mmCIF file of C-alpha atoms in Angstrom:
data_model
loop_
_atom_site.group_PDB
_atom_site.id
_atom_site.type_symbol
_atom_site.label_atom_id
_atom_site.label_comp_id
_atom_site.label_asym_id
_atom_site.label_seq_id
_atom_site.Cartn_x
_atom_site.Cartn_y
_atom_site.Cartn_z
ATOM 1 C CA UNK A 117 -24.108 18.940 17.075
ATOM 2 C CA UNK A 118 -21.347 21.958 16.587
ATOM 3 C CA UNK A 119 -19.067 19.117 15.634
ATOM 4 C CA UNK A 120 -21.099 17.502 13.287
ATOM 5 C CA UNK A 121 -21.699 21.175 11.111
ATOM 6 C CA UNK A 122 -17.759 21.499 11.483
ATOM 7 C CA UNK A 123 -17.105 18.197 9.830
ATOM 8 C CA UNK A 124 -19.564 18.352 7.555
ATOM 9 C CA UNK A 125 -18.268 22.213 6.043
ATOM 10 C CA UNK A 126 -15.108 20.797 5.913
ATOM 11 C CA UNK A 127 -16.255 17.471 3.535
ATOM 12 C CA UNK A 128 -17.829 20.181 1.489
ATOM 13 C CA UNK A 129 -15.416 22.594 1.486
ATOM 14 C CA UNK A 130 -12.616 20.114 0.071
ATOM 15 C CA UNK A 131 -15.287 18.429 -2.137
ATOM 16 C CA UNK A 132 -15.495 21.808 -4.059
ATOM 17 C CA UNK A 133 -12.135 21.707 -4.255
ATOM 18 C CA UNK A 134 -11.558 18.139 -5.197
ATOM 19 C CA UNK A 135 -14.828 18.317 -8.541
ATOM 20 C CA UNK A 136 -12.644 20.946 -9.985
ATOM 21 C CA UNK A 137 -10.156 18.404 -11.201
ATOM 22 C CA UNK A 138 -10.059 14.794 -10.666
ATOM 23 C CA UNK A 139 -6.378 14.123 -11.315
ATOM 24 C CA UNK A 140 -3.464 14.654 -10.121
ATOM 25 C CA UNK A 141 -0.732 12.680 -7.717
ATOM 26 C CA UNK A 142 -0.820 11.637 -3.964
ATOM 27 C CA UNK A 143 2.440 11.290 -1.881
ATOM 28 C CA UNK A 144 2.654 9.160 0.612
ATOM 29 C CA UNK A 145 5.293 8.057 3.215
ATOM 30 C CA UNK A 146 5.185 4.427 3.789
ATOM 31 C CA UNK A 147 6.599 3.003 7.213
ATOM 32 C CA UNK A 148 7.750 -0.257 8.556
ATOM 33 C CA UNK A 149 7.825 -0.663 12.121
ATOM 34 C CA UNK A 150 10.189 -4.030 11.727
ATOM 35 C CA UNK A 151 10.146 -4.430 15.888
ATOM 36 C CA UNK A 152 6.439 -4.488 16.238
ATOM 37 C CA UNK A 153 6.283 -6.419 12.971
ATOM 38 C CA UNK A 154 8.692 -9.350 14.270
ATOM 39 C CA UNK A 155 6.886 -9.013 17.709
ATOM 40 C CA UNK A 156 3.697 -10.497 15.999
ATOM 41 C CA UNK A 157 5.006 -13.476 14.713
ATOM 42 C CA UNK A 158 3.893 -16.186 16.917
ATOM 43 C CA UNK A 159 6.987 -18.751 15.884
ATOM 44 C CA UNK A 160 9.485 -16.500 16.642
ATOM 45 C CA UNK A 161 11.161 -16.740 20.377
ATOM 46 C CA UNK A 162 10.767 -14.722 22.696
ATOM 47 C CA UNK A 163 14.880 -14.221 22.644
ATOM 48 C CA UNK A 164 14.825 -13.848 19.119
ATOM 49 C CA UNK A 165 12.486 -11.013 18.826
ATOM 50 C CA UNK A 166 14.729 -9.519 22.064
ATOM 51 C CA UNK A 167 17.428 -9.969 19.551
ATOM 52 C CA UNK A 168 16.031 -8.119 17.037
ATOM 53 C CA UNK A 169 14.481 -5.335 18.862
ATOM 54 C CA UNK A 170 18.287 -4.966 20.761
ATOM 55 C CA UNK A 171 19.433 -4.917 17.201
ATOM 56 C CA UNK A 172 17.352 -1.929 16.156
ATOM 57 C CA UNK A 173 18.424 -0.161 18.971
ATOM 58 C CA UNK A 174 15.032 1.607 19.557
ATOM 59 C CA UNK A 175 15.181 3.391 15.808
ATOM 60 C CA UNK A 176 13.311 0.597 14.186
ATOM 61 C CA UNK A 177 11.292 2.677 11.843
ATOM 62 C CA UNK A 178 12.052 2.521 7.701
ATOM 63 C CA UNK A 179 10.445 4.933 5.859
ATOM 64 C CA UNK A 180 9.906 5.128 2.138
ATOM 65 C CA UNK A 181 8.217 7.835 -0.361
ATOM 66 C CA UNK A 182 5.295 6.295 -2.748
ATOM 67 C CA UNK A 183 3.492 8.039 -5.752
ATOM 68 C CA UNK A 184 -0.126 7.765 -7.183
ATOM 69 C CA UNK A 185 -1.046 9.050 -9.965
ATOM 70 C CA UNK A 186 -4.417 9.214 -10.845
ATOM 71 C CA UNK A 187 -7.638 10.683 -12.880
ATOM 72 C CA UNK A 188 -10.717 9.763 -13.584
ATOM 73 C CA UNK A 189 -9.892 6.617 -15.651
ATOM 74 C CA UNK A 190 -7.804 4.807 -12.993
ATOM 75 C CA UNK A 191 -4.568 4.938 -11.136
ATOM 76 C CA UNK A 192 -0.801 4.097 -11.187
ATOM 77 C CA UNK A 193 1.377 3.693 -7.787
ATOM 78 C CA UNK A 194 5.345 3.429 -7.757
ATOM 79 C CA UNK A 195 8.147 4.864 -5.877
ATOM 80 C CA UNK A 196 9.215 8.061 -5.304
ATOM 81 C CA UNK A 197 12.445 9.332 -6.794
ATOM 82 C CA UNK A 198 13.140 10.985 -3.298
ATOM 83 C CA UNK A 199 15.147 8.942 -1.226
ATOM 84 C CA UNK A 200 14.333 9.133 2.885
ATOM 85 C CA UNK A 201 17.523 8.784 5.272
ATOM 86 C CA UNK A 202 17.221 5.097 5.465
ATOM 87 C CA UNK A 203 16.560 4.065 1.946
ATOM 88 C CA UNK A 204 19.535 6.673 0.819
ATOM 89 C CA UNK A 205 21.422 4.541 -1.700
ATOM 90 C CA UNK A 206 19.248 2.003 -2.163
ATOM 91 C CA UNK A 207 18.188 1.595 -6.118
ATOM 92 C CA UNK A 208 14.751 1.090 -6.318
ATOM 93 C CA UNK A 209 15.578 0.522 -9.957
ATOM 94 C CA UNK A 210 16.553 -2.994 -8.760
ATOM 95 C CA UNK A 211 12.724 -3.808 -7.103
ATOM 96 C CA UNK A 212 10.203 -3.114 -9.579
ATOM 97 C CA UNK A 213 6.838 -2.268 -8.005
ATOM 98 C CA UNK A 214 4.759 -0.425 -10.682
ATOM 99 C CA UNK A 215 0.752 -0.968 -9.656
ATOM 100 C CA UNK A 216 -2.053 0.089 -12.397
ATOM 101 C CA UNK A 217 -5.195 -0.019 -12.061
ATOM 102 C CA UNK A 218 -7.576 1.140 -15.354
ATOM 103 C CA UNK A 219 -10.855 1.367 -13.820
ATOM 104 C CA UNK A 220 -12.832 2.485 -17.238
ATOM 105 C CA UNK A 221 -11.929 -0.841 -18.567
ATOM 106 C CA UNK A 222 -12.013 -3.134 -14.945
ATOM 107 C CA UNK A 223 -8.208 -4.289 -15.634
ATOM 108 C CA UNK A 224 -5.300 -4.293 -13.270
ATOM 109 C CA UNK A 225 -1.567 -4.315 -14.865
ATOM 110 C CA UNK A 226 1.407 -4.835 -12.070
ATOM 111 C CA UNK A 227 4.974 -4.974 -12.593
ATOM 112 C CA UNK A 228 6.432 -6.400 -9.400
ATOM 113 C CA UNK A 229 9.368 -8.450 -7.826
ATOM 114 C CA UNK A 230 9.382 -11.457 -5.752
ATOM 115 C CA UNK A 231 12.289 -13.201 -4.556
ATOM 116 C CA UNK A 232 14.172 -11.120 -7.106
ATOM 117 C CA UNK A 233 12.144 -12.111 -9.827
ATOM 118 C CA UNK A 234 9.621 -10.043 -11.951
ATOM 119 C CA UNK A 235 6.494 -10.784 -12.588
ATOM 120 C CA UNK A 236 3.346 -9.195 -14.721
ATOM 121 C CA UNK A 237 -0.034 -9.589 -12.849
ATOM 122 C CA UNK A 238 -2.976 -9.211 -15.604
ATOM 123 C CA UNK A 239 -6.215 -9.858 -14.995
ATOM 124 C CA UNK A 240 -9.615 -8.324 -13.772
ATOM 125 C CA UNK A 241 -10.253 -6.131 -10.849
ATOM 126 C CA UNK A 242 -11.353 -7.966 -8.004
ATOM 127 C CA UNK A 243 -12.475 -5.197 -5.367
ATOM 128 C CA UNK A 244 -11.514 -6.495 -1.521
ATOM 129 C CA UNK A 245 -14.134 -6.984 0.289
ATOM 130 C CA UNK A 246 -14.337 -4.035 2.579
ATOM 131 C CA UNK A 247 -16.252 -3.196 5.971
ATOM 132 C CA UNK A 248 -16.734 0.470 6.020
ATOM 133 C CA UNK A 249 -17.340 1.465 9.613
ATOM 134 C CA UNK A 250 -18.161 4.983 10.972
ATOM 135 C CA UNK A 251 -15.178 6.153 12.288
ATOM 136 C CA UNK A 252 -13.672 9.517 11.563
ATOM 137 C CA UNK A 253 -10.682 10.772 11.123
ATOM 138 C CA UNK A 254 -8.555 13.936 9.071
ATOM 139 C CA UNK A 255 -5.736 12.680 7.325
ATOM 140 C CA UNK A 256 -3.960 15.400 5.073
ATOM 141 C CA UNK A 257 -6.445 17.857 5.623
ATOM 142 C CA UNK A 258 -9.424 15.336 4.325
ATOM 143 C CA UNK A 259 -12.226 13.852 6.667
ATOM 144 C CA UNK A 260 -11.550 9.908 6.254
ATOM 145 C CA UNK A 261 -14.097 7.322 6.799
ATOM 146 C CA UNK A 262 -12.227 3.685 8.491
ATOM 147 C CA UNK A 263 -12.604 0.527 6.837
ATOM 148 C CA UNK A 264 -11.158 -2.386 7.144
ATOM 149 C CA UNK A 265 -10.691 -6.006 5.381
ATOM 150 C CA UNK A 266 -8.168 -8.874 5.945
ATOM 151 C CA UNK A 267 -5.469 -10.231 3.985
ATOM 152 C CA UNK A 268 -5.798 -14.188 4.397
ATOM 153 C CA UNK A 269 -3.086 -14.655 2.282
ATOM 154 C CA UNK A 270 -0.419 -13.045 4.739
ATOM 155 C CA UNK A 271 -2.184 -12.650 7.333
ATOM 156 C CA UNK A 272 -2.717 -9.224 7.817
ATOM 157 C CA UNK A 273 -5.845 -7.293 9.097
ATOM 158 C CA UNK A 274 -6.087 -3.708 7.409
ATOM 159 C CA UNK A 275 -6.696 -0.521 8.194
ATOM 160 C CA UNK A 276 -7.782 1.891 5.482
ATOM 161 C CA UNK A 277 -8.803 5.578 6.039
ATOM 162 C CA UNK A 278 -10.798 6.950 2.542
ATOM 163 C CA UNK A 279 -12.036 10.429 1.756
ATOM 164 C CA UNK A 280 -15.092 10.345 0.165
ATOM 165 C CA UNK A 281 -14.380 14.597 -1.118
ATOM 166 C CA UNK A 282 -11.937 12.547 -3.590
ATOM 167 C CA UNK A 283 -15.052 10.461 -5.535
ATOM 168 C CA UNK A 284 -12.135 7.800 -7.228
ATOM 169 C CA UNK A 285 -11.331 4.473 -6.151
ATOM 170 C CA UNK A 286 -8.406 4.284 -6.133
ATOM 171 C CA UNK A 287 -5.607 4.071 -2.980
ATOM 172 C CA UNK A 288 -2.056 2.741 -2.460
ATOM 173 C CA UNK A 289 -0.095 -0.270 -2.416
ATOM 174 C CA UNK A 290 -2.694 -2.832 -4.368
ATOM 175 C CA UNK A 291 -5.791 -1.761 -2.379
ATOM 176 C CA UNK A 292 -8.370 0.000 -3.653
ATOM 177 C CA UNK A 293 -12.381 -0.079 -4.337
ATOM 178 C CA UNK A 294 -13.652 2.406 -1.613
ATOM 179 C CA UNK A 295 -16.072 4.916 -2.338
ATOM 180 C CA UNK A 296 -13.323 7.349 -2.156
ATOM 181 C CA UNK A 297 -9.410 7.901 -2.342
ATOM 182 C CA UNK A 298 -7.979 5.715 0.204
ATOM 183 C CA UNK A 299 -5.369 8.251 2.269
ATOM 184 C CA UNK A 300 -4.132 5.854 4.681
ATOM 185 C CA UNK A 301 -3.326 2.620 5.414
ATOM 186 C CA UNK A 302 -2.976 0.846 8.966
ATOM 187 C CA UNK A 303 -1.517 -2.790 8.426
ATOM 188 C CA UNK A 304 -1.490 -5.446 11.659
ATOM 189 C CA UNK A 305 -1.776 -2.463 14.158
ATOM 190 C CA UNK A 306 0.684 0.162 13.293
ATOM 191 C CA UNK A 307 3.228 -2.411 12.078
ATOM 192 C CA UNK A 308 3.438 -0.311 8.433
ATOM 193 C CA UNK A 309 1.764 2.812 8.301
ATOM 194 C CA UNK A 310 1.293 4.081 4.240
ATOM 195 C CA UNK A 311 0.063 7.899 4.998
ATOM 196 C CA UNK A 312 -0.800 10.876 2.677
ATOM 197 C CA UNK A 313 0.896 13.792 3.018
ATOM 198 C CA UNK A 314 0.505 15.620 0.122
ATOM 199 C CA UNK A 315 -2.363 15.847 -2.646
ATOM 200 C CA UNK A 316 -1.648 18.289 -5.717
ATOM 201 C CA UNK A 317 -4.409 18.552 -7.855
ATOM 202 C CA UNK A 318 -3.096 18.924 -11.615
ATOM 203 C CA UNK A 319 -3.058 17.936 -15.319
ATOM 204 C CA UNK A 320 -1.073 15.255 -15.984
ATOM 205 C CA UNK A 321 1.664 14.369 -18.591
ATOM 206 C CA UNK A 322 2.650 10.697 -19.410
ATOM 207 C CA UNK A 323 2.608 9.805 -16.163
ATOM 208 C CA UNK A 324 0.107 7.471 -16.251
ATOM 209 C CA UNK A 325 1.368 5.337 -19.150
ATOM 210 C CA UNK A 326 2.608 2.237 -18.746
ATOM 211 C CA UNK A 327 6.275 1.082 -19.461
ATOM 212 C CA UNK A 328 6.229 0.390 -23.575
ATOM 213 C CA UNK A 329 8.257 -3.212 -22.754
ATOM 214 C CA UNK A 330 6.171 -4.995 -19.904
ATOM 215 C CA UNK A 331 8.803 -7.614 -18.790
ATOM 216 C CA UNK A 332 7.935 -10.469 -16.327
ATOM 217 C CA UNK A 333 6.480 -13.605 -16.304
ATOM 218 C CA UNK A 334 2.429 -13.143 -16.636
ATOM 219 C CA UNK A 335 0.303 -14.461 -13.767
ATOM 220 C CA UNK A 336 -3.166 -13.670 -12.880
ATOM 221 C CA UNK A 337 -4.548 -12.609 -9.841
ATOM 222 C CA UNK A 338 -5.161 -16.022 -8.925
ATOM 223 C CA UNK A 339 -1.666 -17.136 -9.921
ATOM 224 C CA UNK A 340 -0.006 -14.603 -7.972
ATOM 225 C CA UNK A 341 -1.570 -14.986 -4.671
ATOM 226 C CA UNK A 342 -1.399 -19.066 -4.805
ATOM 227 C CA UNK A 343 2.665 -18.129 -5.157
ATOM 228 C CA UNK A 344 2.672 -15.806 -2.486
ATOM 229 C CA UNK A 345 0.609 -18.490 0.338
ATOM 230 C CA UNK A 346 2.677 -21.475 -0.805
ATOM 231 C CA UNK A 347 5.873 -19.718 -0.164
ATOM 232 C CA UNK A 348 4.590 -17.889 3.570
ATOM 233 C CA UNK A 349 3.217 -21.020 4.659
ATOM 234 C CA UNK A 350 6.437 -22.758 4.007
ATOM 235 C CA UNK A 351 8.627 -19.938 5.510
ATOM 236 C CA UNK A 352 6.023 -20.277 8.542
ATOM 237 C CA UNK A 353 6.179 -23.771 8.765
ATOM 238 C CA UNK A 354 9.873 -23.956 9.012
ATOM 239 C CA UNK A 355 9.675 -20.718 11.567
ATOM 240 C CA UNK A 356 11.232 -18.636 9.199
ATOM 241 C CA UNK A 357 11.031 -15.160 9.890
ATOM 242 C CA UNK A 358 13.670 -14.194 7.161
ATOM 243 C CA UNK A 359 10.468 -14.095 5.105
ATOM 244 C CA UNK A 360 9.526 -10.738 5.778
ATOM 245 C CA UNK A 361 12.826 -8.728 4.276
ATOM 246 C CA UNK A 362 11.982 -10.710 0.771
ATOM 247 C CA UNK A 363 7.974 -9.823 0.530
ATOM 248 C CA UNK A 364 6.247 -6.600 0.593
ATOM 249 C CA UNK A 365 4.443 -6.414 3.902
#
């Protein structure tokens, strides 16, 4: 019962907080885990995941800073102009990922690369189909509900952690649609981790507009994820894991 009154002051407590202002940005740290990510591929050998896990030398973890900016209209998600250890002189200039969702008007706009390629996803939002469950959990100094939904596409069953103090939508990567921020993100079992770690509540500038020349070949929704399957099942099919360094897990 004492438990329940703590959790419950605390939802309150940041919910006060939050209804002050409902912009402002979200950093997260997004981690790969690329040894317990090979080890789940089923059509790679047993010696070749020994290969790559000897490879890593036990410091398999990549880590990368995200952005989201939001308010009460919609979102926008990118990278971080702060480099971690690992991604230190690596130009993110060259790997466009730029993910906007306008939730007044129900329309998603992404700039992203695939194979070295850019692309411009417009369409609709299509909200994943979530299970919310009633797990717990603080992330960030929020209480987080669990949810979860699967990705058939790659094959991916995720985790998401939202905070329903923080009454938007929106969330990283290209998930969203929760009754509350998404703060955390659990894909395949700890095999990338995208986790909050700071929320500054704020007025923003321009940072929610989008470039002024949108380049890319347009796909929809639709289009994009029939290009993604047909080029994982053929990677699959030939037992491929090379797949995984050219697509964003």
């Amino acid at each position: 019962m004492m438990k329940k009154i703590v959790v419950l002051l605390m939802v309150m407590s940041s919910f006060s907080a939050i209804s002050q202002t409902n912009e402002g940005v979200v950093k997260y740290t997004r981690t790969t885990y690329w040894t317990k990510l090979i080890s789940q591929l089923s059509y790679v050998t047993k010696q070749e995941k020994d290969k790559m896990s000897y490879m890593f030398g036990g410091r398999d973890d990549w880590k990368e800073y995200m952005l989201l900016y939001f308010n009460e209209n919609g979102s926008r998600y990118t990278h971080s102009e702060e480099k971690s250890d690992e991604s230190e002189g690596y130009d993110w200039g060259k790997q466009e990922f730029n993910i906007n969702r306008n939730f007044e008007k129900n329309t998603m706009t992404d700039l992203v690369d695939f194979l070295g390629k850019g692309y411009l996803i417009e369409d609709s939002l299509q909200t994943p189909k979530w299970k919310i469950l009633n797990d717990l959990k603080d992330v960030a100094g929020h209480i987080c509900m669990k949810a979860m939904v699967e990705d058939t596409v790659k094959k991916q069953k995720i985790i998401a952690w939202f905070a329903q103090d923080i009454p938007l939508n929106a969330g990283p990567e290209r998930l969203y649609g929760l009754p509350g921020m998404i703060l955390e993100l659990d894909i395949n079992d700890g095999a990338v981790i995208i986790e909050a770690t700071k929320i500054e509540l704020k007025k923003l500038g321009n940072e929610m507009d989008l470039p002024k020349k949108l380049k890319g070949k347009k796909l929809t929704e639709k289009g994009y994820q029939e290009m993604l399957y047909k080029f994982v099942k053929e990677k699959t099919k030939e037992e491929n894991a090379n797949w995984i360094w050219m697509v964003r897990y």
